[in-house]
mmCIF file of C-alpha atoms in Angstrom:
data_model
loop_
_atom_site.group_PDB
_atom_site.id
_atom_site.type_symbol
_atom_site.label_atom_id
_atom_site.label_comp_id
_atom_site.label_asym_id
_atom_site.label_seq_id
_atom_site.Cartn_x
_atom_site.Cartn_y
_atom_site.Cartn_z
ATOM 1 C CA UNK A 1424 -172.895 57.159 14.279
ATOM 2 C CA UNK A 1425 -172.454 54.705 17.570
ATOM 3 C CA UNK A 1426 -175.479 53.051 17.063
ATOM 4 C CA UNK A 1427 -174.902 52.782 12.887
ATOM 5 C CA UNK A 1428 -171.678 51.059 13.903
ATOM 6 C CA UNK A 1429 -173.062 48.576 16.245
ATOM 7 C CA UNK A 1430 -175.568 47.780 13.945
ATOM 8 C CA UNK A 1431 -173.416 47.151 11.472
ATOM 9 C CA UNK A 1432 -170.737 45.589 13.748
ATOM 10 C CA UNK A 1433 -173.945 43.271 14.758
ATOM 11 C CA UNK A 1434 -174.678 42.470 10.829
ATOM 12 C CA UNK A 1435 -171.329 41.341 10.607
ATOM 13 C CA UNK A 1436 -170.560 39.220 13.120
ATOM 14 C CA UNK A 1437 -173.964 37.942 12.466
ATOM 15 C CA UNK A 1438 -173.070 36.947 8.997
ATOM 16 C CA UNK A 1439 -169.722 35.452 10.079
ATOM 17 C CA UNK A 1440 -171.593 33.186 12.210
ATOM 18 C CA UNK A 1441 -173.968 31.732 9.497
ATOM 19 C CA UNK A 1442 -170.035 31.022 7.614
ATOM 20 C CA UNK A 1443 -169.009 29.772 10.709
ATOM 21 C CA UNK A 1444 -172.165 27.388 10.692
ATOM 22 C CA UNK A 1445 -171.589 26.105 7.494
ATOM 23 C CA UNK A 1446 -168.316 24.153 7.609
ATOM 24 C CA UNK A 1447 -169.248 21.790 9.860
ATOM 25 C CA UNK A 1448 -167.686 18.023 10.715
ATOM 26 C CA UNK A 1449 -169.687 15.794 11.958
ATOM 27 C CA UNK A 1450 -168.180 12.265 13.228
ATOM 28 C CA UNK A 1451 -170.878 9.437 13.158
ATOM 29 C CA UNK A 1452 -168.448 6.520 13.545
ATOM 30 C CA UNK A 1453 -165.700 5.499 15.561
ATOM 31 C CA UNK A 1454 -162.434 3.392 14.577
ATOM 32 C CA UNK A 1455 -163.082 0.276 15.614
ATOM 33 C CA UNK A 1456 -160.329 -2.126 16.527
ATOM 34 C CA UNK A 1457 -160.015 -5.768 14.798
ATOM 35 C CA UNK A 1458 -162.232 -8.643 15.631
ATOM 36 C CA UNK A 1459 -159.956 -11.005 17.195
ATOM 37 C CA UNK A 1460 -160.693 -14.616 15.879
ATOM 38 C CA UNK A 1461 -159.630 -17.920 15.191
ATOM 39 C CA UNK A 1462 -158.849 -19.737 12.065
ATOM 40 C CA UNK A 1463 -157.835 -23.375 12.651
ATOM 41 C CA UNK A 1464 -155.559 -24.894 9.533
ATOM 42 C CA UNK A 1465 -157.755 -26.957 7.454
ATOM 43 C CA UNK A 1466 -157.387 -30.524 7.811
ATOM 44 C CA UNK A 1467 -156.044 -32.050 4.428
ATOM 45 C CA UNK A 1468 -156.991 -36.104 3.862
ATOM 46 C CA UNK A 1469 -155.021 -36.610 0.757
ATOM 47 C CA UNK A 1470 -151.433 -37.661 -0.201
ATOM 48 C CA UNK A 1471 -148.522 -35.934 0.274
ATOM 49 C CA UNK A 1472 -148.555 -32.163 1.103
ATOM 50 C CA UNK A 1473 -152.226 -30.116 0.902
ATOM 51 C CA UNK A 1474 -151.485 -28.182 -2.671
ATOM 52 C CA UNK A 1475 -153.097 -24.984 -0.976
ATOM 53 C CA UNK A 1476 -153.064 -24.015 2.752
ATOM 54 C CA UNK A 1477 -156.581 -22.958 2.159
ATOM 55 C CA UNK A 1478 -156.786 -21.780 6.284
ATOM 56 C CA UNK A 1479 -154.211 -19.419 5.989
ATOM 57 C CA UNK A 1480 -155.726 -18.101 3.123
ATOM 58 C CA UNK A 1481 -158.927 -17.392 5.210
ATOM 59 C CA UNK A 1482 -157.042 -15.978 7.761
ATOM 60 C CA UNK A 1483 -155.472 -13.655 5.083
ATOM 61 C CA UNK A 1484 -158.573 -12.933 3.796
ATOM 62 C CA UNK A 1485 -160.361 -11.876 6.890
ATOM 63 C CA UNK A 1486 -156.814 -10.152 8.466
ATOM 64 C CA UNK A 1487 -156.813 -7.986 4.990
ATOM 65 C CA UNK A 1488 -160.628 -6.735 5.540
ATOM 66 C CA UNK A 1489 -159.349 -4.628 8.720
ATOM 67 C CA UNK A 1490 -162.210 -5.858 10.366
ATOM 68 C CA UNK A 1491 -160.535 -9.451 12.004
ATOM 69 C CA UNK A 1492 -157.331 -9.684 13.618
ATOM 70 C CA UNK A 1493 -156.732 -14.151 13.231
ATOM 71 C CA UNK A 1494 -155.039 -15.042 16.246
ATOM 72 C CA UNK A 1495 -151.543 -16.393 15.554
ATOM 73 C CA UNK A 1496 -150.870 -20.140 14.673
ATOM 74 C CA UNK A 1497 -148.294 -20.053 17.507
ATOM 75 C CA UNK A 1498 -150.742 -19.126 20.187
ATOM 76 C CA UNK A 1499 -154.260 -21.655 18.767
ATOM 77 C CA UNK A 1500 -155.122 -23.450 22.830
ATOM 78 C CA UNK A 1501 -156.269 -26.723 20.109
ATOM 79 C CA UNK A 1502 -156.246 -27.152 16.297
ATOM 80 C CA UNK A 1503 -159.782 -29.166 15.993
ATOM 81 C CA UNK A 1504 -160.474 -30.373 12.447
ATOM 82 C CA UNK A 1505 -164.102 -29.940 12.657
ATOM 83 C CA UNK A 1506 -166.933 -28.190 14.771
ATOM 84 C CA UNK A 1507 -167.438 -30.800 17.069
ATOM 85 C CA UNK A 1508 -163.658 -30.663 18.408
ATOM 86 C CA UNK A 1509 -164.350 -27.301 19.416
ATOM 87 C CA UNK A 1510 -163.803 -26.449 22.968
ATOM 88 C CA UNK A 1511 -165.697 -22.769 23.673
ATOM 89 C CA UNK A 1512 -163.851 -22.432 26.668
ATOM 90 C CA UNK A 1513 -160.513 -22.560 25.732
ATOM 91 C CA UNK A 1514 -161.099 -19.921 23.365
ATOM 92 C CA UNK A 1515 -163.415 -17.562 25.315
ATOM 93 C CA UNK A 1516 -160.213 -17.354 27.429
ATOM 94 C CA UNK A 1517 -158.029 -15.767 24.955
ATOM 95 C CA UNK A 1518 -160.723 -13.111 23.757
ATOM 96 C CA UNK A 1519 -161.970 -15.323 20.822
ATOM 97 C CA UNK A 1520 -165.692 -15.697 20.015
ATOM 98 C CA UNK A 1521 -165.722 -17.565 16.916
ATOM 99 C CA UNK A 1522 -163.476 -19.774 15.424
ATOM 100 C CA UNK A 1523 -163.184 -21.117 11.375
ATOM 101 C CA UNK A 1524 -162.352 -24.829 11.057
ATOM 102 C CA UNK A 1525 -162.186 -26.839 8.283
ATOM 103 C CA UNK A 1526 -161.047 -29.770 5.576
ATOM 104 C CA UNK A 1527 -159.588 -29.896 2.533
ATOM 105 C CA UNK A 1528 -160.028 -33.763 0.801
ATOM 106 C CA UNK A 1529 -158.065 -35.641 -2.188
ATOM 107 C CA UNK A 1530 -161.466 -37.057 -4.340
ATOM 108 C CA UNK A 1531 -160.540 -40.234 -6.754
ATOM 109 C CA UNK A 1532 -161.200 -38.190 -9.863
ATOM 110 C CA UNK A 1533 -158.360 -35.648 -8.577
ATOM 111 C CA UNK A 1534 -160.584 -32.807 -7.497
ATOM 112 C CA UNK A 1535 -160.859 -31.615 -4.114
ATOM 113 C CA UNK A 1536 -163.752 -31.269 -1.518
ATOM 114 C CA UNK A 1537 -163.086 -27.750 0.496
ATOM 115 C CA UNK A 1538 -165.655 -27.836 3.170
ATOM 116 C CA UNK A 1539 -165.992 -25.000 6.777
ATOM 117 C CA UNK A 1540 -167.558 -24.291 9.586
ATOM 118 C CA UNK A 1541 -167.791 -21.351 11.621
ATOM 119 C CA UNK A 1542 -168.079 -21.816 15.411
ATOM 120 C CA UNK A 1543 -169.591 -19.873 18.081
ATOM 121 C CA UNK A 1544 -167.413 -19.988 20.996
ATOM 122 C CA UNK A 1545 -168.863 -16.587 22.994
ATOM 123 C CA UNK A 1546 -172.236 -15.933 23.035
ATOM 124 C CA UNK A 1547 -173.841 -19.735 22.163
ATOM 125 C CA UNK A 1548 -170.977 -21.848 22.782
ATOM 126 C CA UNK A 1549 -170.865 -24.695 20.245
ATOM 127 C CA UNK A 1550 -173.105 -23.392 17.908
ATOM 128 C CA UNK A 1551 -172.257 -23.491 14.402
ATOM 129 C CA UNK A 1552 -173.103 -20.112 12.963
ATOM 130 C CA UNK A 1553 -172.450 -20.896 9.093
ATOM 131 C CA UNK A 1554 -171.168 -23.899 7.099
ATOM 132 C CA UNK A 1555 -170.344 -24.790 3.256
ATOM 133 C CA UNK A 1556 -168.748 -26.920 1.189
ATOM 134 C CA UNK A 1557 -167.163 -26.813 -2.416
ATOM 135 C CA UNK A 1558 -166.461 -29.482 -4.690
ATOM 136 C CA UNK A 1559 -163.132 -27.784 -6.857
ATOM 137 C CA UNK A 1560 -160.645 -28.370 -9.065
ATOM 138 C CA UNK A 1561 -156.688 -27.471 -7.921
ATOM 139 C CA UNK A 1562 -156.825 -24.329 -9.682
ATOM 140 C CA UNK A 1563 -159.968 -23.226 -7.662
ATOM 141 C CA UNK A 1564 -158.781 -23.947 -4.127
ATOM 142 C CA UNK A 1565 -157.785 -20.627 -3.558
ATOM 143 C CA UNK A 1566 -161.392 -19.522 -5.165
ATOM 144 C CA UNK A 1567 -162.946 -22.093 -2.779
ATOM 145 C CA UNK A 1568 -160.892 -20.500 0.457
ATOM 146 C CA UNK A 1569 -161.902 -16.821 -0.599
ATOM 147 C CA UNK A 1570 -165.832 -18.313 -1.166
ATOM 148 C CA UNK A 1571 -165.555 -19.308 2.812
ATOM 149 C CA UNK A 1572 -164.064 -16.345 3.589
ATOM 150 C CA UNK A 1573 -167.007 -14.140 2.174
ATOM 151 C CA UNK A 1574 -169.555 -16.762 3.865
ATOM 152 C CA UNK A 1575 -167.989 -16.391 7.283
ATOM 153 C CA UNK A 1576 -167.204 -12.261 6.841
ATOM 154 C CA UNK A 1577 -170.798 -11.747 6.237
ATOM 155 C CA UNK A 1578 -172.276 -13.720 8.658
ATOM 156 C CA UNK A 1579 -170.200 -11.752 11.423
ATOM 157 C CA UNK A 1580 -170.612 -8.489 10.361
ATOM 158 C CA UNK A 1581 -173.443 -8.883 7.847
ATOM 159 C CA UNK A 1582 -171.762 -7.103 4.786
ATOM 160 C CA UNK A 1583 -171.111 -9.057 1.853
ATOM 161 C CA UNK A 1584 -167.333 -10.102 1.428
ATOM 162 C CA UNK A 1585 -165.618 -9.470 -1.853
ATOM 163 C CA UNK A 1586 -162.507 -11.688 -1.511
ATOM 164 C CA UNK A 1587 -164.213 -13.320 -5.001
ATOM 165 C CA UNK A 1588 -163.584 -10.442 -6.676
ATOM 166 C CA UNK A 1589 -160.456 -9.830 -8.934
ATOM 167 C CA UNK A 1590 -158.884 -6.490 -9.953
ATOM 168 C CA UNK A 1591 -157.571 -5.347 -13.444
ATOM 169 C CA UNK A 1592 -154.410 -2.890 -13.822
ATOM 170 C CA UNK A 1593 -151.858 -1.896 -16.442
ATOM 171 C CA UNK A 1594 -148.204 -2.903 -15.926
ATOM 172 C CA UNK A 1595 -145.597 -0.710 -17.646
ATOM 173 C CA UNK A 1596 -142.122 -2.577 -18.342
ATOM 174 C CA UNK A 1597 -138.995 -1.111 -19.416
ATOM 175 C CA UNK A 1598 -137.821 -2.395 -22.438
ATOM 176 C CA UNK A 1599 -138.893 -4.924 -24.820
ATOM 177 C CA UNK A 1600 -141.767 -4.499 -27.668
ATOM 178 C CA UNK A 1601 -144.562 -4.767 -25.692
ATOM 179 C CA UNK A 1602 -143.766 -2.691 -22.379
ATOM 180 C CA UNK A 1603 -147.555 -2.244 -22.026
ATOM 181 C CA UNK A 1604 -149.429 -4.880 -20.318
ATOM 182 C CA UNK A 1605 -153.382 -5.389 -19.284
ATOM 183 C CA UNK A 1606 -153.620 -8.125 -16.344
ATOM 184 C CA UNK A 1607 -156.131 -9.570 -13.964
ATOM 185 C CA UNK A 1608 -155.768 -11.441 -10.584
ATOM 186 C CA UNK A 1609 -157.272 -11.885 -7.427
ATOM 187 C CA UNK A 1610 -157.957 -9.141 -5.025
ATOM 188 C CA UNK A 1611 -154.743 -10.292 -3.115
ATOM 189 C CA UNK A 1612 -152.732 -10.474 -6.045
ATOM 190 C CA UNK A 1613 -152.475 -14.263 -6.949
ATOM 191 C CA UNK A 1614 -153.559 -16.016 -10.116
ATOM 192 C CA UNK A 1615 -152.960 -13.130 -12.189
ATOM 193 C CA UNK A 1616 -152.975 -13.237 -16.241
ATOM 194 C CA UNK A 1617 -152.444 -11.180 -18.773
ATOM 195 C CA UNK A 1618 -155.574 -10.245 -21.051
ATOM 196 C CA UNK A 1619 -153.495 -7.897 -23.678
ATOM 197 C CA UNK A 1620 -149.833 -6.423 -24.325
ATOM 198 C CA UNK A 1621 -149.335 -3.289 -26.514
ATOM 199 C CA UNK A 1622 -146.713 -1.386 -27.658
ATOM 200 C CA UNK A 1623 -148.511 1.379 -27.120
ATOM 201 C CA UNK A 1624 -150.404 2.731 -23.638
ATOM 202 C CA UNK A 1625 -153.155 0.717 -22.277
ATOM 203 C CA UNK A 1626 -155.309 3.322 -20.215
ATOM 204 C CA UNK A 1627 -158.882 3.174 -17.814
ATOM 205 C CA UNK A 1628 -160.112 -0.906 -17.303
ATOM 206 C CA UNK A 1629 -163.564 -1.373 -16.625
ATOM 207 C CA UNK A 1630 -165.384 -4.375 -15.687
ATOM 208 C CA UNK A 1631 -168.506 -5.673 -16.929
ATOM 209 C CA UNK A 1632 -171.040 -6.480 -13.918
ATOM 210 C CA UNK A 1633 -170.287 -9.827 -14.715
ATOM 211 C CA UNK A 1634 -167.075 -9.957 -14.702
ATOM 212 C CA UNK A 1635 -166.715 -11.493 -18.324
ATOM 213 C CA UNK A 1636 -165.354 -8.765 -20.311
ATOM 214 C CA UNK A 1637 -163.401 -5.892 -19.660
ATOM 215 C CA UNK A 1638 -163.252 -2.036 -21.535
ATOM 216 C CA UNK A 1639 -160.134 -0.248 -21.984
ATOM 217 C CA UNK A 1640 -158.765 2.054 -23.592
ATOM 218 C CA UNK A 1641 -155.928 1.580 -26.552
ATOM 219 C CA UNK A 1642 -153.461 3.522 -28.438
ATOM 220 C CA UNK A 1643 -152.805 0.862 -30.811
ATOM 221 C CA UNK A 1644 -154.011 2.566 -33.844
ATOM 222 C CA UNK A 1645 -152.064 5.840 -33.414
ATOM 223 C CA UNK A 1646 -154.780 7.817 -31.860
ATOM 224 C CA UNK A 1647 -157.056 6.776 -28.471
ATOM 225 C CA UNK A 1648 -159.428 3.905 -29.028
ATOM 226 C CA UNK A 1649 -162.311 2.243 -26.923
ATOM 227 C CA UNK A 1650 -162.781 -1.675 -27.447
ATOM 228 C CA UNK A 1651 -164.190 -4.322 -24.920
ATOM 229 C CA UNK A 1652 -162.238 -7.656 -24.654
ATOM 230 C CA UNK A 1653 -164.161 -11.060 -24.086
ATOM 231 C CA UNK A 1654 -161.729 -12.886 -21.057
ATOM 232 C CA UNK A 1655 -162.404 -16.251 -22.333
ATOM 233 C CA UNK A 1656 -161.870 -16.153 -25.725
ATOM 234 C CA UNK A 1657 -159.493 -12.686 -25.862
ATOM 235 C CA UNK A 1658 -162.494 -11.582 -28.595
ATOM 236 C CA UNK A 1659 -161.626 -7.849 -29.142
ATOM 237 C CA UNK A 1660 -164.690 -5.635 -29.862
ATOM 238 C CA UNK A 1661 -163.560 -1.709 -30.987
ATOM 239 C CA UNK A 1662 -166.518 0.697 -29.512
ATOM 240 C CA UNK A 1663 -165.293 4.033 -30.969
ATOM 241 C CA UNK A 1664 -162.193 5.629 -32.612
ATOM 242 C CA UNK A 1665 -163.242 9.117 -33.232
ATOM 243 C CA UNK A 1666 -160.682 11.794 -33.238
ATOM 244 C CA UNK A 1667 -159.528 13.394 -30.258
ATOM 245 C CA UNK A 1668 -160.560 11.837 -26.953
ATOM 246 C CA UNK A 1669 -162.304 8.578 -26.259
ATOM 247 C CA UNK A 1670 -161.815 7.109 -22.918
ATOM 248 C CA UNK A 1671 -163.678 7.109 -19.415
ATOM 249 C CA UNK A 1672 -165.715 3.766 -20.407
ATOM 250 C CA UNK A 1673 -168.410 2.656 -18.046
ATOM 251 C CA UNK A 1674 -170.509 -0.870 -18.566
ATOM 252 C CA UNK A 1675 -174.081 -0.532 -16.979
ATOM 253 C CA UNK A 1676 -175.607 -2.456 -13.869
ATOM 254 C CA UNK A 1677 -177.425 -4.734 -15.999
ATOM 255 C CA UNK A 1678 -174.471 -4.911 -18.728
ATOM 256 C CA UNK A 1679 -176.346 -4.100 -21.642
ATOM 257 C CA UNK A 1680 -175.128 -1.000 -22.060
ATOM 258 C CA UNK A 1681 -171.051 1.215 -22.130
ATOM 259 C CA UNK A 1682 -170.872 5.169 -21.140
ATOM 260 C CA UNK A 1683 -167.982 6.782 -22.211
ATOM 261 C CA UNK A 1684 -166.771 10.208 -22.698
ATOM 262 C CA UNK A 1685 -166.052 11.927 -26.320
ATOM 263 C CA UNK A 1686 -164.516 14.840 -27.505
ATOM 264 C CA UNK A 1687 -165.607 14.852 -31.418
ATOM 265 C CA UNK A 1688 -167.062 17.729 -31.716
ATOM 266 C CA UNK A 1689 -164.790 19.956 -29.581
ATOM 267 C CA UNK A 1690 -165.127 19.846 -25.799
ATOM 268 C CA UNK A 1691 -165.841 15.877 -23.773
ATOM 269 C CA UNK A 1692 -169.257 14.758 -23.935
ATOM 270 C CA UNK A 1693 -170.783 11.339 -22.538
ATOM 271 C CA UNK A 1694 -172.607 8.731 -24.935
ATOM 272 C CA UNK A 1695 -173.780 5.426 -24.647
ATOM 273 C CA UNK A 1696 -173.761 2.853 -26.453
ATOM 274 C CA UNK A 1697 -176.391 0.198 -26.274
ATOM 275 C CA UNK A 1698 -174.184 -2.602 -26.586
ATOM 276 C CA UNK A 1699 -176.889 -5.544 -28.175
ATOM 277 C CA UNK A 1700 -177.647 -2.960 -31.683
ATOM 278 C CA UNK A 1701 -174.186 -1.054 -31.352
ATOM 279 C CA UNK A 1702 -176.363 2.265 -31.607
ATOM 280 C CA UNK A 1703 -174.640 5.041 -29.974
ATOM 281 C CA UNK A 1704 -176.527 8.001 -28.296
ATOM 282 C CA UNK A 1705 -175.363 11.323 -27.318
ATOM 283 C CA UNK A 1706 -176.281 12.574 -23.497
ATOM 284 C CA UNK A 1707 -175.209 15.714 -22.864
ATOM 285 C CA UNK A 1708 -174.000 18.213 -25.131
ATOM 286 C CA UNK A 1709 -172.328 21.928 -24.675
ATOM 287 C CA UNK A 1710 -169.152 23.694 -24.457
ATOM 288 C CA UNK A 1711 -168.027 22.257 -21.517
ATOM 289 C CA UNK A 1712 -166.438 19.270 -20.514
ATOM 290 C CA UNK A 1713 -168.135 16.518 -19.455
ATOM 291 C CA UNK A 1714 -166.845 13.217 -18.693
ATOM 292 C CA UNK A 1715 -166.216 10.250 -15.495
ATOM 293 C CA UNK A 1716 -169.488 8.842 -15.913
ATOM 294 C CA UNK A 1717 -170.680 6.452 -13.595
ATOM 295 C CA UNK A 1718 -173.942 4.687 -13.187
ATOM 296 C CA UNK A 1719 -176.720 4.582 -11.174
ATOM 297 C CA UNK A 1720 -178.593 1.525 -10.150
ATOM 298 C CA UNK A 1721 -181.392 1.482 -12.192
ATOM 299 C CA UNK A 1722 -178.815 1.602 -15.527
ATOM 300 C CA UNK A 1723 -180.958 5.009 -16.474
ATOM 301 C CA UNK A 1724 -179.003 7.479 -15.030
ATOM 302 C CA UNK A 1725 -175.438 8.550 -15.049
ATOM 303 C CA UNK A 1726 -172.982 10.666 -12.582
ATOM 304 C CA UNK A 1727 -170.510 12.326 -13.712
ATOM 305 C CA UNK A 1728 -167.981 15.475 -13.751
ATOM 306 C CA UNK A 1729 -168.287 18.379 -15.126
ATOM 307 C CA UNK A 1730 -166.892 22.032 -15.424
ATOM 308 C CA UNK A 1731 -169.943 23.619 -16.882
ATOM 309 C CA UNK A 1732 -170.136 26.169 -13.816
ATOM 310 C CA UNK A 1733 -166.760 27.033 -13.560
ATOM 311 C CA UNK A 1734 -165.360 23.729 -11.676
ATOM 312 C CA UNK A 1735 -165.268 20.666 -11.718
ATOM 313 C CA UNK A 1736 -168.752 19.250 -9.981
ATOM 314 C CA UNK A 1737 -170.810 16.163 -10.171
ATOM 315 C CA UNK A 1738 -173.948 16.117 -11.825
ATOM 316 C CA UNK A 1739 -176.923 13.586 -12.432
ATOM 317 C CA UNK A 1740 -178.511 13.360 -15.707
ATOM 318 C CA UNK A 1741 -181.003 10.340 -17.692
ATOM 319 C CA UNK A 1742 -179.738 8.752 -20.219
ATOM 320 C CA UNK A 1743 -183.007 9.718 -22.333
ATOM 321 C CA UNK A 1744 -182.361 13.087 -22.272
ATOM 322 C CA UNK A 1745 -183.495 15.656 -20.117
ATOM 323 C CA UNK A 1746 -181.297 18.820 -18.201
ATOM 324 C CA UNK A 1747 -178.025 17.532 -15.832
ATOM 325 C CA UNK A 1748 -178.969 17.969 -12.296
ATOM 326 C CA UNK A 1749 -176.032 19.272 -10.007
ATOM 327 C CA UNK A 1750 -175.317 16.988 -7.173
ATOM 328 C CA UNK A 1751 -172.224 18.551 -5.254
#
């Protein structure tokens, strides 16, 4: 009876160990602490006041990424106004290996000239590391300061920057007949517009890879409806209004095509729509419900959530058909 008991005892301890085994963390990356760096105010050559203080906005940019911590105006040893002003030393000795100068000029036909450079001041003192420059109008200074932003972000860490990109969100007001409102604007908030106001909620923006159009969904009509909105010309394009649910819309990689999630016949399914013919396809199909769909590079094949084995899990299935793969 001993020995049954240790065996047993043995079985089970051995089993807690293979439970014990499986939740496992494992830490592959530490927190790093900000970059410290310099960013110089751009020289302006134009009259009056500079209409942007497109340096600051660098520094804001590259301060915002977590990654760079822009030494403060207050403490800059020299404000150069362009790479060969530079003095490595002076900024070795506060910690700094590169520093962002630049100039911002007034041209005759009233645009502007936004030009950088990026200046080693550690490792190859002097050296310019990266340089651009954009010929803008006033309303694209700020673009112009985010496009030197990405240029110097990626040549320091060597990820791409996104401080081009903009973001989309609904705004709910009280009051008033259109308390519903779609807008766009930067990543950091500024230049924001408003694509669409409702009366009704605006749900689940989407962009379109390039960054044209947007799809949303709209209760407009009394009932949930998918359309895709043109940004330039506020063209409004309705994808489906079938009863029930439509929502969750998805443009492809290579924008020819919108997933989005149905519940027509009963429980949420994905389809696609190829959006050149309008021709809608279903992809999966069953009882449960199946919906979040996001793409995969190659604009095939689609993740998304479902509950089809009891809980919610993420599966991978072609857009052609074939049998969802589980993924988590």
């Amino acid at each position: 009876m001993k020995q049954a008991l240790r065996v047993a005892f043995g079985f089970l301890m051995l089993w807690a160990a293979v439970l014990h085994a499986e939740v496992r963390i494992e830490i592959t990356q530490g927190v790093d602490s900000a970059r410290p760096i310099g960013v110089v105010p751009f020289q302006w050559a134009g009259q009056g006041a500079a209409p942007e203080d497109v340096g600051g906005i660098v520094a804001a940019d590259l301060r915002n990424s977590g990654k760079f911590n822009p030494l403060d105006r207050s403490r800059l040893p020299q404000q150069p106004t362009s790479a060969q002003e530079v003095q490595p030393a002076a900024w070795s000795a506060l910690g700094i290996d590169a520093v962002v100068v630049g100039q911002v000029t007034s041209n005759p036909d009233g645009s502007y000239q936004v030009a950088y450079q990026l200046v080693d001041t550690g490792g190859a003192p002097g050296t310019t590391l990266a340089q651009g420059s954009f010929k803008v109008t006033k309303q694209y200074l700020r673009y112009a300061a985010h496009a030197a932003s990405d240029a110097v972000f990626e040549k320091l860490t060597g990820i791409k920057g996104a401080f081009r990109t903009r973001i989309a969100y609904v705004v709910q007001k009280n009051g008033g007949q259109f308390p519903y409102e779609l807008r766009v604007s930067d990543y950091d908030g500024y230049n924001q517009f408003l694509v669409h106001r409702s009366s009704q909620p605006l749900m689940s923006p989407a962009w379109s890879p390039d960054g044209s159009k947007l799809a949303y969904v709209t209760f407009e009509s009394g009932r949930s409806a998918l359309v895709v909105q043109t940004l330039a010309n506020g063209a409004v394009r309705q994808i489906a209004s079938f009863p029930q649910h439509n929502g969750a819309p998805a443009f492809s990689p290579d924008g020819s095509k919108l997933a989005f999630a149905l519940s027509k016949t009963g429980s949420l399914n994905l389809y696609v729509m190829d959006l050149g013919s309008g021709q809608i396809r279903q992809v999966t199909n069953g009882r449960s419900n199946n919906t979040e769909p996001s793409w995969f590079p190659d604009s095939q094949n689609l993740a998304f959530t479902s509950d089809q084995a009891g809980r919610p899990q993420v599966y991978k299935v072609n857009i052609n058909g074939g049998t969802p793969q589980r993924i988590t």
